[in-house]
mmCIF file of C-alpha atoms and ligand atoms in Angstrom:
data_model
loop_
_atom_site.group_PDB
_atom_site.id
_atom_site.type_symbol
_atom_site.label_atom_id
_atom_site.label_comp_id
_atom_site.label_asym_id
_atom_site.label_seq_id
_atom_site.Cartn_x
_atom_site.Cartn_y
_atom_site.Cartn_z
ATOM 1 C CA MET A 1 -41.581 189.416 177.392
ATOM 2 C CA THR A 2 -40.490 185.735 177.206
ATOM 3 C CA THR A 3 -41.457 184.170 173.900
ATOM 4 C CA LEU A 4 -42.785 180.610 173.687
ATOM 5 C CA GLN A 5 -39.508 179.620 172.002
ATOM 6 C CA GLU A 6 -37.481 180.903 174.949
ATOM 7 C CA THR A 7 -39.562 178.895 177.420
ATOM 8 C CA ILE A 8 -39.225 175.619 175.520
ATOM 9 C CA VAL A 9 -36.560 173.604 177.262
ATOM 10 C CA PRO A 10 -34.608 171.612 174.644
ATOM 11 C CA SER A 11 -35.344 167.970 175.476
ATOM 12 C CA LYS A 12 -32.239 166.344 176.916
ATOM 13 C CA ARG A 13 -31.029 163.208 175.169
ATOM 14 C CA VAL A 14 -32.076 160.108 177.078
ATOM 15 C CA ARG A 15 -28.931 158.802 178.731
ATOM 16 C CA ARG A 16 -27.747 155.278 177.858
ATOM 17 C CA ILE A 17 -26.579 152.897 180.587
ATOM 18 C CA THR A 18 -24.637 149.686 179.950
ATOM 19 C CA VAL A 19 -24.745 147.241 182.863
ATOM 20 C CA LEU A 20 -22.155 144.523 183.540
ATOM 21 C CA ILE A 21 -23.367 141.500 185.505
ATOM 22 C CA SER A 22 -22.311 138.022 186.524
ATOM 23 C CA GLY A 23 -25.309 136.718 188.423
ATOM 24 C CA SER A 24 -29.021 136.918 189.188
ATOM 25 C CA GLY A 25 -29.275 140.576 188.173
ATOM 26 C CA SER A 26 -31.529 141.809 191.012
ATOM 27 C CA ASN A 27 -29.602 145.100 190.944
ATOM 28 C CA LEU A 28 -29.970 145.235 187.167
ATOM 29 C CA GLN A 29 -33.702 144.749 187.769
ATOM 30 C CA ALA A 30 -33.707 147.693 190.181
ATOM 31 C CA LEU A 31 -32.169 149.833 187.438
ATOM 32 C CA LEU A 32 -34.631 148.521 184.838
ATOM 33 C CA ASP A 33 -37.586 149.295 187.125
ATOM 34 C CA SER A 34 -36.333 152.807 187.895
ATOM 35 C CA ALA A 35 -35.135 153.939 184.464
ATOM 36 C CA SER A 36 -37.128 156.901 183.158
ATOM 37 C CA THR A 37 -38.962 157.360 186.461
ATOM 38 C CA PRO A 38 -38.296 160.207 188.941
ATOM 39 C CA SER A 39 -35.823 157.869 190.702
ATOM 40 C CA LEU A 40 -33.688 157.672 187.557
ATOM 41 C CA PRO A 41 -35.078 160.228 185.100
ATOM 42 C CA ASN A 42 -34.161 160.517 181.435
ATOM 43 C CA ALA A 43 -32.232 157.260 181.386
ATOM 44 C CA ALA A 44 -32.511 153.817 179.820
ATOM 45 C CA ILE A 45 -30.636 150.564 180.259
ATOM 46 C CA THR A 46 -29.515 149.968 176.682
ATOM 47 C CA TYR A 47 -27.088 147.051 176.897
ATOM 48 C CA VAL A 48 -26.161 144.249 179.303
ATOM 49 C CA ILE A 49 -22.927 142.265 179.273
ATOM 50 C CA SER A 50 -22.578 139.158 181.417
ATOM 51 C CA SER A 51 -19.414 137.275 182.335
ATOM 52 C CA ARG A 52 -21.525 134.121 182.708
ATOM 53 C CA SER A 53 -23.929 132.626 180.156
ATOM 54 C CA ALA A 54 -26.080 131.209 182.974
ATOM 55 C CA ALA A 55 -26.639 134.598 184.635
ATOM 56 C CA TYR A 56 -30.360 135.123 185.200
ATOM 57 C CA GLY A 57 -29.773 138.818 184.640
ATOM 58 C CA LEU A 58 -29.613 138.029 180.918
ATOM 59 C CA THR A 59 -33.194 136.788 181.105
ATOM 60 C CA ARG A 60 -34.246 139.957 182.948
ATOM 61 C CA ALA A 61 -32.764 142.051 180.124
ATOM 62 C CA LYS A 62 -34.442 140.007 177.400
ATOM 63 C CA ASN A 63 -37.786 140.127 179.223
ATOM 64 C CA SER A 64 -37.595 143.888 179.549
ATOM 65 C CA VAL A 65 -39.820 146.034 177.301
ATOM 66 C CA PRO A 66 -38.281 146.924 174.949
ATOM 67 C CA ALA A 67 -35.968 143.915 175.140
ATOM 68 C CA ILE A 68 -32.434 144.956 175.935
ATOM 69 C CA PRO A 69 -29.619 143.543 173.801
ATOM 70 C CA THR A 70 -27.144 141.425 175.701
ATOM 71 C CA SER A 71 -23.867 139.680 175.154
ATOM 72 C CA VAL A 72 -21.903 137.139 177.132
ATOM 73 C CA CYS A 73 -18.167 137.468 177.480
ATOM 74 C CA ALA A 74 -17.001 134.571 179.644
ATOM 75 C CA LEU A 75 -13.343 134.582 180.607
ATOM 76 C CA LYS A 76 -12.703 130.859 180.219
ATOM 77 C CA THR A 77 -14.517 130.673 176.873
ATOM 78 C CA PHE A 78 -12.632 133.679 175.577
ATOM 79 C CA LEU A 79 -9.250 132.230 176.597
ATOM 80 C CA ASN A 80 -10.101 128.800 175.134
ATOM 81 C CA ARG A 81 -11.117 130.344 171.808
ATOM 82 C CA ASN A 82 -8.205 132.720 171.587
ATOM 83 C CA GLN A 83 -5.095 130.617 172.119
ATOM 84 C CA GLY A 84 -2.307 132.687 173.623
ATOM 85 C CA ALA A 85 -4.640 135.418 174.824
ATOM 86 C CA GLY A 86 -4.447 136.512 178.456
ATOM 87 C CA ARG A 87 -6.611 138.242 181.027
ATOM 88 C CA GLU A 88 -5.820 141.685 179.632
ATOM 89 C CA ASP A 89 -6.931 140.616 176.165
ATOM 90 C CA TYR A 90 -10.171 139.502 177.763
ATOM 91 C CA ASP A 91 -10.594 142.861 179.447
ATOM 92 C CA CYS A 92 -9.931 144.607 176.137
ATOM 93 C CA GLU A 93 -12.656 142.531 174.507
ATOM 94 C CA VAL A 94 -15.072 143.473 177.278
ATOM 95 C CA ALA A 95 -14.081 147.130 176.830
ATOM 96 C CA ARG A 96 -14.640 146.824 173.081
ATOM 97 C CA GLN A 97 -18.128 145.463 173.642
ATOM 98 C CA VAL A 98 -18.833 148.263 176.109
ATOM 99 C CA LEU A 99 -17.732 150.921 173.604
ATOM 100 C CA ASP A 100 -19.799 149.186 170.922
ATOM 101 C CA SER A 101 -22.870 149.761 173.082
ATOM 102 C CA LYS A 102 -22.270 153.544 173.097
ATOM 103 C CA PRO A 103 -23.009 154.203 176.779
ATOM 104 C CA ASP A 104 -23.103 157.400 178.784
ATOM 105 C CA LEU A 105 -22.537 155.381 181.958
ATOM 106 C CA VAL A 106 -21.305 151.895 182.818
ATOM 107 C CA VAL A 107 -22.622 150.221 185.978
ATOM 108 C CA LEU A 108 -20.962 147.137 187.492
ATOM 109 C CA ALA A 109 -23.853 145.324 189.147
ATOM 110 C CA GLY A 110 -22.280 142.185 190.519
ATOM 111 C CA TRP A 111 -19.556 141.996 187.826
ATOM 112 C CA MET A 112 -17.155 139.509 189.360
ATOM 113 C CA HIS A 113 -13.932 140.298 187.586
ATOM 114 C CA ILE A 114 -11.256 142.811 188.461
ATOM 115 C CA LEU A 115 -10.923 145.214 185.522
ATOM 116 C CA SER A 116 -7.375 145.873 184.401
ATOM 117 C CA ASP A 117 -5.770 149.205 183.597
ATOM 118 C CA ARG A 118 -6.219 148.468 179.882
ATOM 119 C CA PHE A 119 -9.990 148.322 180.330
ATOM 120 C CA LEU A 120 -9.955 151.599 182.248
ATOM 121 C CA ASP A 121 -7.653 153.254 179.690
ATOM 122 C CA ILE A 122 -10.058 152.325 176.883
ATOM 123 C CA LEU A 123 -13.068 153.621 178.816
ATOM 124 C CA ASN A 124 -11.148 156.810 179.618
ATOM 125 C CA GLY A 125 -10.478 157.291 175.921
ATOM 126 C CA GLU A 126 -6.734 157.005 176.466
ATOM 127 C CA LYS A 127 -6.321 153.790 174.437
ATOM 128 C CA GLN A 128 -8.070 152.427 171.358
ATOM 129 C CA PRO A 129 -10.190 149.280 171.726
ATOM 130 C CA PRO A 130 -8.837 146.190 169.959
ATOM 131 C CA GLN A 131 -10.223 144.727 166.752
ATOM 132 C CA PRO A 132 -12.721 141.898 167.405
ATOM 133 C CA PRO A 133 -10.973 138.557 167.751
ATOM 134 C CA ALA A 134 -11.105 136.252 164.745
ATOM 135 C CA LEU A 135 -14.327 134.279 164.424
ATOM 136 C CA PRO A 136 -14.104 130.855 166.074
ATOM 137 C CA PRO A 137 -14.539 127.842 163.804
ATOM 138 C CA PRO A 138 -18.257 127.578 162.910
ATOM 139 C CA ARG A 139 -20.131 125.206 165.209
ATOM 140 C CA PRO A 140 -21.979 122.385 163.455
ATOM 141 C CA SER A 141 -25.775 122.929 163.343
ATOM 142 C CA SER A 142 -25.756 125.918 165.609
ATOM 143 C CA LEU A 143 -27.543 128.965 164.261
ATOM 144 C CA PRO A 144 -26.086 132.327 165.221
ATOM 145 C CA THR A 145 -27.996 133.752 168.142
ATOM 146 C CA GLN A 146 -27.685 137.044 169.939
ATOM 147 C CA THR A 147 -25.001 135.688 172.173
ATOM 148 C CA GLU A 148 -23.107 133.710 169.536
ATOM 149 C CA PRO A 149 -20.913 135.048 166.763
ATOM 150 C CA ILE A 150 -22.889 136.484 163.873
ATOM 151 C CA PRO A 151 -20.683 135.928 160.778
ATOM 152 C CA SER A 152 -21.603 139.217 159.118
ATOM 153 C CA ALA A 153 -21.021 141.269 162.255
ATOM 154 C CA SER A 154 -17.809 142.085 164.007
ATOM 155 C CA THR A 155 -17.798 139.573 166.799
ATOM 156 C CA SER A 156 -15.727 138.464 169.696
ATOM 157 C CA SER A 157 -14.719 134.877 169.974
ATOM 158 C CA SER A 158 -17.203 134.030 172.663
ATOM 159 C CA THR A 159 -20.235 136.053 171.755
ATOM 160 C CA SER A 160 -21.862 138.307 169.246
ATOM 161 C CA THR A 161 -20.903 141.846 169.985
ATOM 162 C CA SER A 162 -22.287 144.302 167.523
ATOM 163 C CA VAL A 163 -25.122 146.074 169.176
ATOM 164 C CA PRO A 164 -28.187 145.004 167.178
ATOM 165 C CA LYS A 165 -29.978 147.767 165.313
ATOM 166 C CA GLU A 166 -32.998 147.685 167.617
ATOM 167 C CA ALA A 167 -30.667 148.685 170.392
ATOM 168 C CA GLN A 168 -29.442 151.725 168.525
ATOM 169 C CA GLY A 169 -32.705 153.580 168.702
ATOM 170 C CA HIS A 170 -33.225 153.547 164.971
ATOM 171 C CA GLU A 171 -36.293 155.419 163.826
ATOM 172 C CA GLY A 172 -39.439 153.479 163.074
ATOM 173 C CA ASN A 173 -39.216 151.129 165.996
ATOM 174 C CA THR A 174 -42.006 152.359 168.272
ATOM 175 C CA LYS A 175 -40.490 150.709 171.315
ATOM 176 C CA SER A 176 -36.906 151.462 170.455
ATOM 177 C CA LEU A 177 -34.149 152.241 172.877
ATOM 178 C CA PRO A 178 -32.805 155.817 172.886
ATOM 179 C CA GLU A 179 -30.580 156.917 170.011
ATOM 180 C CA PRO A 180 -26.835 156.782 170.681
ATOM 181 C CA PRO A 181 -25.009 160.116 170.395
ATOM 182 C CA THR A 182 -23.197 160.763 167.125
ATOM 183 C CA THR A 183 -19.921 161.029 169.004
ATOM 184 C CA GLN A 184 -18.729 159.176 172.096
ATOM 185 C CA THR A 185 -17.754 161.400 175.002
ATOM 186 C CA PHE A 186 -14.819 160.305 177.142
ATOM 187 C CA PRO A 187 -14.104 159.424 179.882
ATOM 188 C CA ILE A 188 -17.080 157.098 180.189
ATOM 189 C CA PRO A 189 -17.892 156.996 183.917
ATOM 190 C CA ILE A 190 -17.936 153.573 185.552
ATOM 191 C CA ILE A 191 -19.540 152.901 188.926
ATOM 192 C CA ASN A 192 -19.655 149.774 191.059
ATOM 193 C CA LEU A 193 -21.965 148.494 193.747
ATOM 194 C CA HIS A 194 -20.026 147.024 196.648
ATOM 195 C CA PRO A 195 -21.620 145.413 199.712
ATOM 196 C CA ALA A 196 -19.251 146.934 202.259
ATOM 197 C CA LEU A 197 -18.166 150.291 203.680
ATOM 198 C CA PRO A 198 -15.299 152.178 202.062
ATOM 199 C CA GLY A 199 -11.996 150.444 202.773
ATOM 200 C CA ALA A 200 -13.628 147.725 204.917
ATOM 201 C CA PHE A 201 -13.901 144.503 202.913
ATOM 202 C CA ASP A 202 -12.574 145.157 199.416
ATOM 203 C CA GLY A 203 -13.046 142.445 196.835
ATOM 204 C CA ALA A 204 -15.183 139.355 196.613
ATOM 205 C CA ASN A 205 -17.300 137.810 199.379
ATOM 206 C CA ALA A 206 -17.509 141.081 201.318
ATOM 207 C CA ILE A 207 -20.788 140.182 203.052
ATOM 208 C CA GLY A 208 -19.474 136.850 204.316
ATOM 209 C CA ARG A 209 -16.302 138.466 205.624
ATOM 210 C CA ALA A 210 -18.269 141.214 207.376
ATOM 211 C CA PHE A 211 -20.532 138.606 208.960
ATOM 212 C CA GLU A 212 -17.524 136.702 210.292
ATOM 213 C CA ALA A 213 -15.915 139.904 211.570
ATOM 214 C CA PHE A 214 -19.124 140.785 213.440
ATOM 215 C CA GLN A 215 -19.217 137.348 215.049
ATOM 216 C CA THR A 216 -15.648 137.729 216.298
ATOM 217 C CA GLY A 217 -16.387 141.216 217.627
ATOM 218 C CA GLY A 218 -14.352 142.963 214.943
ATOM 219 C CA ILE A 219 -17.151 145.216 213.735
ATOM 220 C CA GLN A 220 -20.490 146.461 215.106
ATOM 221 C CA HIS A 221 -22.142 147.059 211.715
ATOM 222 C CA THR A 222 -21.342 146.882 208.025
ATOM 223 C CA GLY A 223 -22.598 148.817 205.006
ATOM 224 C CA VAL A 224 -23.052 149.146 201.256
ATOM 225 C CA MET A 225 -21.712 151.657 198.794
ATOM 226 C CA VAL A 226 -21.694 152.753 195.189
ATOM 227 C CA HIS A 227 -18.314 154.040 194.155
ATOM 228 C CA ARG A 228 -16.439 155.162 191.083
ATOM 229 C CA VAL A 229 -14.323 152.412 189.539
ATOM 230 C CA VAL A 230 -10.560 152.980 189.528
ATOM 231 C CA ALA A 231 -7.661 150.554 189.157
ATOM 232 C CA GLU A 232 -7.472 149.882 192.890
ATOM 233 C CA VAL A 233 -10.351 147.529 193.621
ATOM 234 C CA ASP A 234 -13.251 149.102 195.528
ATOM 235 C CA ARG A 235 -11.140 152.155 196.424
ATOM 236 C CA GLY A 236 -12.733 154.613 193.990
ATOM 237 C CA GLU A 237 -14.533 157.719 195.306
ATOM 238 C CA PRO A 238 -17.644 156.635 197.237
ATOM 239 C CA LEU A 239 -20.788 158.228 195.762
ATOM 240 C CA VAL A 240 -23.475 156.719 198.010
ATOM 241 C CA VAL A 241 -22.754 155.020 201.353
ATOM 242 C CA ARG A 242 -25.235 153.386 203.757
ATOM 243 C CA ASN A 243 -24.554 151.727 207.090
ATOM 244 C CA VAL A 244 -26.211 148.349 207.575
ATOM 245 C CA GLU A 245 -27.070 146.947 210.986
ATOM 246 C CA ILE A 246 -26.018 143.410 211.917
ATOM 247 C CA LYS A 247 -28.186 141.834 214.602
ATOM 248 C CA LYS A 248 -26.895 139.287 217.100
ATOM 249 C CA GLU A 249 -29.547 136.807 216.003
ATOM 250 C CA ASP A 250 -28.750 137.209 212.321
ATOM 251 C CA LYS A 251 -27.851 134.307 210.120
ATOM 252 C CA LEU A 252 -25.718 135.154 207.071
ATOM 253 C CA GLU A 253 -28.835 135.024 204.909
ATOM 254 C CA ASP A 254 -30.559 137.652 207.072
ATOM 255 C CA LEU A 255 -27.671 140.052 206.605
ATOM 256 C CA GLU A 256 -27.503 139.316 202.876
ATOM 257 C CA ASN A 257 -31.221 140.087 202.487
ATOM 258 C CA ARG A 258 -30.915 143.307 204.503
ATOM 259 C CA ILE A 259 -27.964 144.387 202.364
ATOM 260 C CA HIS A 260 -29.620 143.472 199.051
ATOM 261 C CA GLU A 261 -32.627 145.636 199.901
ATOM 262 C CA ILE A 262 -30.399 148.655 200.381
ATOM 263 C CA GLU A 263 -28.308 147.783 197.304
ATOM 264 C CA HIS A 264 -31.401 148.028 195.119
ATOM 265 C CA GLN A 265 -31.956 151.588 196.350
ATOM 266 C CA ILE A 266 -28.417 152.934 196.218
ATOM 267 C CA ILE A 267 -27.473 151.527 192.817
ATOM 268 C CA VAL A 268 -30.242 153.708 191.374
ATOM 269 C CA GLU A 269 -29.182 156.704 193.492
ATOM 270 C CA GLY A 270 -25.570 156.300 192.363
ATOM 271 C CA ALA A 271 -26.522 156.119 188.697
ATOM 272 C CA LYS A 272 -28.762 159.171 189.056
ATOM 273 C CA LEU A 273 -25.968 161.154 190.691
ATOM 274 C CA VAL A 274 -23.529 160.465 187.857
ATOM 275 C CA LEU A 275 -26.069 161.212 185.127
ATOM 276 C CA GLU A 276 -26.866 164.515 186.830
ATOM 277 C CA GLU A 277 -23.133 165.312 186.734
ATOM 278 C CA LEU A 278 -23.042 164.522 183.002
ATOM 279 C CA ASP A 279 -26.001 166.823 182.379
ATOM 280 C CA LYS A 280 -24.268 169.631 184.271
ATOM 281 C CA GLU A 281 -21.086 169.119 182.204
ATOM 282 C CA ALA A 282 -23.019 168.987 178.912
HETATM 283 N N1 LIG B 301 -10.394 147.776 188.599
HETATM 284 C C1 LIG B 301 -11.509 147.477 189.282
HETATM 285 N N2 LIG B 301 -12.203 146.370 188.953
HETATM 286 C C2 LIG B 301 -13.334 146.070 189.659
HETATM 287 C C3 LIG B 301 -13.752 146.877 190.725
HETATM 288 C C4 LIG B 301 -12.994 148.044 191.040
HETATM 289 O O1 LIG B 301 -13.344 148.816 191.963
HETATM 290 N N3 LIG B 301 -11.884 148.308 190.293
HETATM 291 N N4 LIG B 301 -14.870 146.512 191.477
HETATM 292 C C5 LIG B 301 -15.176 145.071 191.364
HETATM 293 C C6 LIG B 301 -16.390 144.531 191.982
HETATM 294 N N5 LIG B 301 -15.970 143.660 193.052
HETATM 295 C C7 LIG B 301 -16.433 144.054 194.243
HETATM 296 O O2 LIG B 301 -17.217 145.035 194.322
HETATM 297 C C8 LIG B 301 -15.093 142.551 192.881
HETATM 298 C C9 LIG B 301 -15.519 141.427 192.187
HETATM 299 C C10 LIG B 301 -14.654 140.340 192.037
HETATM 300 C C11 LIG B 301 -13.368 140.369 192.568
HETATM 301 C C12 LIG B 301 -12.455 139.205 192.354
HETATM 302 O O3 LIG B 301 -11.558 138.942 193.153
HETATM 303 N N6 LIG B 301 -12.646 138.499 191.242
HETATM 304 C C13 LIG B 301 -11.730 137.394 190.851
HETATM 305 C C14 LIG B 301 -12.461 136.256 190.190
HETATM 306 C C15 LIG B 301 -13.681 135.872 190.979
HETATM 307 C C16 LIG B 301 -14.481 134.880 190.152
HETATM 308 O O4 LIG B 301 -14.272 134.839 188.919
HETATM 309 O O5 LIG B 301 -15.297 134.182 190.759
HETATM 310 C C17 LIG B 301 -10.786 137.917 189.769
HETATM 311 O O6 LIG B 301 -11.151 138.911 189.087
HETATM 312 O O7 LIG B 301 -9.763 137.258 189.590
HETATM 313 C C18 LIG B 301 -12.964 141.493 193.267
HETATM 314 C C19 LIG B 301 -13.812 142.593 193.427
HETATM 315 C C20 LIG B 301 -15.275 144.664 189.936
HETATM 316 N N7 LIG B 301 -14.040 144.962 189.311
HETATM 317 N N1 GAR B 302 -17.688 142.781 194.825
HETATM 318 C C1 GAR B 302 -18.860 142.889 194.025
HETATM 319 C C2 GAR B 302 -20.001 142.199 194.689
HETATM 320 O O1 GAR B 302 -19.845 141.426 195.599
HETATM 321 N N2 GAR B 302 -21.194 142.498 194.191
HETATM 322 C C3 GAR B 302 -22.370 141.877 194.709
HETATM 323 O O2 GAR B 302 -22.897 140.993 193.742
HETATM 324 C C4 GAR B 302 -24.294 140.875 193.988
HETATM 325 C C5 GAR B 302 -24.991 140.960 192.674
HETATM 326 O O3 GAR B 302 -26.318 140.574 192.877
HETATM 327 P P1 GAR B 302 -27.335 140.642 191.641
HETATM 328 O O4 GAR B 302 -26.726 139.830 190.539
HETATM 329 O O5 GAR B 302 -28.615 140.056 192.181
HETATM 330 O O6 GAR B 302 -27.483 142.090 191.269
HETATM 331 C C6 GAR B 302 -24.694 142.024 194.904
HETATM 332 O O7 GAR B 302 -24.982 141.546 196.178
HETATM 333 C C7 GAR B 302 -23.464 142.884 194.931
HETATM 334 O O8 GAR B 302 -23.258 143.527 196.165
#
């Protein structure tokens, strides 16, 4: 006879998702709205990194309940504050902040920078993350905020980077985010949302290029996908792919809106797929 103990399913650790953004964050919002629902079960968005301080996605994260810790790592600011540093150093700093957030999954949701091999090597566990850059000279009259260097914490030059305690699921906080695991598992999977079909319009401005191609008779429809992130931009294994109709009467905005609607569905589906894989491997 099965005892009660045998029928109790050990509760699975809530999976932690770090989201990288550069813009309005509507796809981040789709993930926030779906986390811990049947669409994206047993998951929480636990950290958001933006490449732009003006990204509205940062506001979405801070308005979430519980509020989600964020940091800004802007390329130009980083290079200005770290004389002699290059693009790869920037990528290493972003990777360091990602590791600091202790994710199970990283989602690029409109992240507008190509990630170098160094970033991928760090996320694969093949290379160590760098030490935080030296603190920039203190700014007169500015108090440290969540996105500015906090003197006592390890920080990057452009933003604060240590994941605040409330983000680490510490006991006692009734609305805390899920606890990070005691050890980080590698490789950390990274997925990207791309508004085009596999191999069609890699890179930036994919929707605009598809719209132009339709108008010149080059394509009959376009699409959207969520794919794994590899060194070659937008050429990682597709995980979710949807065709998107382009109508003769469409303006660019009509196509963008049609695509965004589907993006908000498939970014959740893609995240769910990868988390299910992690649970199978666990
Ligand atoms: N190594 C990888 N990095 C990234 C991937 C990827 O698959 N592998 N996906 C992209 C996302 N993306 C399209 O989906 C994308 C975004 C931006 C660019 C780009 O050319 N960026 C320019 C700068 C643009 C700007 O700052 O306005 C650049 O990085 O120099 C290409 C593809 C994310 N990264
Ligand atoms: N090459 C990557 C790329 O073009 N990503 C695009 O950035 C937008 C982010 O919107 P959001 O900030 O509202 O989520 C989305 O439309 C996404 O397809």
